[in-house]
Each structure stands twice: as structure tokens, then as C-alpha cells.
Short mmCIF file of C-alpha atoms in Angstrom, two decimals:
data_model
loop_
_atom_site.label_atom_id
_atom_site.label_comp_id
_atom_site.label_asym_id
_atom_site.label_seq_id
_atom_site.Cartn_x
_atom_site.Cartn_y
_atom_site.Cartn_z
CA MET Q 15 29.10 -4.25 -59.41
CA ASN Q 16 29.55 -1.36 -56.97
CA SER Q 17 29.24 -1.64 -53.09
CA ILE Q 18 25.64 -0.59 -53.20
CA GLY Q 19 24.34 -3.05 -55.64
CA ARG Q 20 23.79 -3.52 -59.41
CA HIS Q 21 21.38 -2.45 -62.02
CA ASN Q 22 18.87 -5.02 -63.25
CA ASN Q 23 17.63 -5.40 -66.87
CA ALA Q 24 15.20 -2.57 -66.23
CA GLY Q 25 17.91 -0.23 -65.10
CA VAL Q 26 16.72 -0.29 -61.55
CA LEU Q 27 19.48 -0.41 -58.81
CA THR Q 28 18.97 -3.59 -56.66
CA PRO Q 29 20.89 -4.08 -53.49
CA SER Q 30 23.78 -6.55 -53.40
CA HIS Q 31 23.33 -9.75 -51.33
CA SER Q 32 25.35 -8.35 -48.36
CA ASN Q 33 23.44 -5.10 -48.37
CA SER Q 34 20.12 -6.79 -48.58
CA ARG Q 35 21.16 -9.05 -45.57
CA ARG Q 36 22.26 -5.98 -43.74
CA LEU Q 37 18.90 -4.16 -44.42
CA GLN Q 38 17.03 -7.21 -43.15
CA LEU Q 39 19.05 -7.30 -39.88
CA ILE Q 40 18.42 -3.54 -39.37
CA ALA Q 41 14.71 -3.99 -40.01
CA LEU Q 42 14.65 -7.01 -37.59
CA GLY Q 43 16.50 -5.01 -34.89
CA GLY Q 44 13.99 -2.16 -35.26
CA LEU Q 45 11.04 -4.56 -34.92
CA LEU Q 46 12.77 -6.17 -31.86
CA LEU Q 47 13.33 -2.72 -30.27
CA VAL Q 48 9.66 -1.76 -30.84
CA ALA Q 49 8.56 -5.05 -29.35
CA ILE Q 50 10.82 -4.53 -26.21
CA LEU Q 51 9.58 -1.03 -25.77
CA GLY Q 52 6.02 -2.19 -25.93
CA ILE Q 53 6.58 -4.91 -23.40
CA VAL Q 54 8.28 -2.48 -21.05
CA GLY Q 55 5.46 0.00 -21.46
CA PHE Q 56 2.86 -2.67 -20.74
CA VAL Q 57 4.68 -3.77 -17.70
CA ALA Q 58 4.96 -0.27 -16.40
CA VAL Q 59 1.32 0.54 -16.84
CA SER Q 60 0.29 -2.90 -15.39
CA SER Q 61 2.60 -2.17 -12.39
CA MET Q 62 0.95 1.21 -11.82
CA ASN Q 63 -2.52 -0.32 -12.10
CA ASP Q 64 -1.58 -3.15 -9.81
CA ALA Q 65 -0.17 -0.64 -7.25
CA ASN Q 66 -3.38 1.34 -7.41
CA ASN Q 67 -5.65 -1.71 -7.24
CA ALA Q 68 -3.59 -3.43 -4.58
CA ASN Q 69 -4.76 -0.95 -2.01
CA THR Q 70 -8.38 -1.06 -3.02
CA PRO Q 71 -10.25 -2.20 0.07
CA PRO Q 72 -12.68 -5.19 -0.12
CA PRO Q 73 -16.32 -4.22 -0.57
CA ASP Q 74 -17.33 -5.51 2.90
CA LEU Q 75 -14.52 -3.88 4.85
CA ASP Q 76 -15.55 -3.04 8.37
CA THR Q 77 -14.52 0.55 9.22
CA SER Q 78 -16.30 0.93 12.51
CA LEU Q 79 -14.29 2.46 15.27
CA THR Q 80 -15.53 0.00 17.89
CA ARG Q 81 -14.13 -3.50 17.35
CA THR Q 82 -13.75 -6.77 19.12
CA SER Q 83 -10.18 -8.05 19.44
CA ALA Q 84 -9.00 -10.92 17.16
CA ASN Q 85 -9.38 -13.54 19.93
CA GLY Q 86 -12.44 -11.97 21.58
CA LEU Q 87 -10.77 -10.89 24.86
CA TYR Q 88 -11.33 -7.21 24.40
CA ARG Q 89 -13.41 -4.58 22.83
CA GLY Q 90 -11.68 -1.36 21.70
CA THR Q 91 -12.97 2.01 20.56
CA ALA Q 92 -10.70 4.32 18.76
CA ALA Q 93 -11.27 8.10 18.70
CA PRO Q 94 -9.01 9.96 16.24
CA GLY Q 95 -8.10 13.35 17.39
CA LEU Q 96 -8.84 14.82 13.90
CA ALA Q 97 -12.18 14.62 12.04
CA PRO Q 98 -11.72 14.04 9.25
CA ILE Q 99 -8.31 12.57 9.69
CA GLY Q 100 -5.94 14.80 7.58
CA ILE Q 101 -2.97 13.70 5.50
CA ASN Q 102 0.51 14.62 6.81
CA GLN Q 103 -0.98 15.97 10.08
CA LEU Q 104 0.46 14.81 13.34
CA HIS Q 105 -2.29 14.07 15.82
CA SER Q 106 -3.30 11.85 18.73
CA TRP Q 107 -5.96 9.21 19.29
CA GLN Q 108 -7.78 8.05 22.33
CA LEU Q 109 -8.26 4.24 22.68
CA HIS Q 110 -10.87 2.97 25.08
CA LEU Q 111 -10.29 -0.67 26.07
CA GLU Q 112 -12.63 -3.01 27.92
CA THR Q 113 -13.04 -6.66 28.44
CA ALA Q 114 -15.54 -8.65 26.43
CA ASP Q 115 -18.08 -8.18 29.30
CA GLY Q 116 -17.63 -4.46 29.43
CA GLN Q 117 -15.21 -3.94 32.27
CA PRO Q 118 -12.57 -1.24 31.61
CA VAL Q 119 -8.95 -2.46 31.18
CA ASP Q 120 -6.48 0.03 32.88
CA ASP Q 121 -3.42 -2.35 33.26
CA ALA Q 122 -2.62 -3.15 29.70
CA THR Q 123 0.64 -2.60 27.80
CA ILE Q 124 -0.34 -1.38 24.33
CA THR Q 125 1.68 -1.20 21.10
CA VAL Q 126 0.57 0.54 17.97
CA HIS Q 127 1.18 -0.59 14.29
CA GLY Q 128 -0.25 1.12 11.23
CA ASP Q 129 -0.09 -0.18 7.64
CA MET Q 130 -1.31 0.56 4.12
CA PRO Q 131 -2.33 -2.86 2.71
CA GLY Q 132 -0.97 -3.48 -0.67
CA HIS Q 133 1.47 -0.66 -0.64
CA GLY Q 134 4.15 -2.23 1.50
CA HIS Q 135 4.69 0.64 3.87
CA GLY Q 136 3.44 1.55 7.37
CA LEU Q 137 3.07 4.88 9.18
CA PRO Q 138 5.80 7.52 8.77
CA THR Q 139 5.80 7.89 12.63
CA GLU Q 140 6.03 5.42 15.48
CA PRO Q 141 2.92 6.17 17.59
CA THR Q 142 3.05 5.29 21.24
CA VAL Q 143 0.64 5.10 24.20
CA THR Q 144 1.91 7.94 26.34
CA LYS Q 145 -0.76 8.14 29.14
CA THR Q 146 -3.34 5.96 30.82
CA ALA Q 147 -6.32 8.21 31.75
CA GLY Q 148 -8.09 5.56 33.70
CA ALA Q 149 -11.52 3.95 33.05
CA GLY Q 150 -9.89 2.00 30.14
CA ASN Q 151 -8.80 5.13 28.30
CA TYR Q 152 -5.34 5.47 26.77
CA LEU Q 153 -3.78 8.39 24.91
CA VAL Q 154 -1.96 7.40 21.67
CA GLU Q 155 0.32 10.11 20.31
CA GLY Q 156 2.32 10.40 17.15
CA MET Q 157 -0.34 9.34 14.61
CA LYS Q 158 0.22 10.48 11.08
CA PHE Q 159 -0.83 9.20 7.68
CA GLN Q 160 1.10 10.31 4.60
CA MET Q 161 -1.38 9.46 1.77
CA THR Q 162 -5.07 8.76 1.09
CA GLY Q 163 -6.49 5.33 0.74
CA TRP Q 164 -7.07 2.20 2.83
CA TRP Q 165 -5.12 1.99 6.13
CA TYR Q 166 -5.41 -0.18 9.19
CA VAL Q 167 -4.21 0.64 12.71
CA GLU Q 168 -3.58 -2.36 14.92
CA PHE Q 169 -3.17 -2.22 18.68
CA GLY Q 170 -1.29 -5.03 20.38
CA ILE Q 171 -2.70 -5.49 23.89
CA LYS Q 172 -1.10 -7.29 26.81
CA SER Q 173 -2.77 -7.39 30.23
CA PRO Q 174 -3.42 -9.93 33.00
CA LYS Q 175 -6.60 -10.84 30.86
CA GLY Q 176 -4.26 -12.11 28.06
CA ILE Q 177 -2.60 -11.10 24.90
CA ASP Q 178 -4.67 -9.99 21.81
CA THR Q 179 -4.91 -7.47 18.98
CA VAL Q 180 -7.70 -5.09 17.94
CA LEU Q 181 -7.58 -3.75 14.32
CA PHE Q 182 -9.33 -0.65 12.83
CA ASN Q 183 -9.69 -0.09 9.08
CA LEU Q 184 -9.67 3.50 7.77
CA ILE Q 185 -10.32 4.89 4.31
CA LEU Q 186 -8.71 8.27 4.12
CA LYS Q 187 -9.77 10.82 1.53
#
């Protein structure tokens, strides 16, 4: 018998037992590799779909630019300085803030936080309130959005009336 195998009665070369086992292991390894690549591909496509779907806004999302604060202490109206809001364009907003009964709030300390739900990142800038214009109006500078989709901008409000937040949802195209 040679190292490849031996001839059977019909003269056909058949693999030796050790070569047969080796071929089976190679075939099994190939099948395992194909299975692993298939799983990796499935996970990658699923992850991309999850990332895209994770930022899909709910169908009843309120995108109005006048909103009542979370605890009902304030009513805020946001006026973006761009219409429509452009991607990667630095701009400012005006925030009008009043009490629940309609009185302007001029003595608030306001923080700004923006986020893209489902993507795990916020704004590429750190917007700040730079000026109080009176009559409940505040200038917010440094607004910038780096991609299309669902965003929210939340204003933290602290005044003698109390601490609260008002949140605005945006769908940027």
C-alpha cells in the first residue's frame, strides 16, 4: 500500500484510513468555517439594522417647538436659527421661557443637552445660553447636529420657581 491509498478489486484507488480521516477533518473544518462566517455576517447585518432602527422615532413623537416642562412648572418655545436645520452647520436658537400661567421667566439658569436616541451620542458641540434678552427670551449658541434622524434637545431650568426640564424632539432630514 502506498501513502495515498490502495487499489480495490475494480482497480480504483481508494484512500487509506488515515487519509480518509484527514479528508473528513478538512471537510468538517471547511463546514465550520462557512458556519462561522455566516454567523458573523448575520450578526453584522443585524447590528447595522438595529443601529438604523434604534433611532427610529415612535409614531406618536411630539415634535412641536412649544412644550410644557416635565414637572409642569414652565412652558418653553424653541426657535432654531436655521430653517430647516442643516447638518454640520453651527447656529443659534432662541428659547422663550414662561411659567405655566404665562409669566416670562427672566431669572433662570439654563443648561443645554442634546442627544440622538438609540445612537449613544450627543451633540458634537456644547451649546450654552450666552445672553438673556428679557421678556423670557434666552440666546442659545453653539448648536450643531452632525447627522440626520431623530434628536432631542433638553433644557435644564433652575429659577426661584423651581427646577425642571423641557425637551424638544427633532427629526432632521
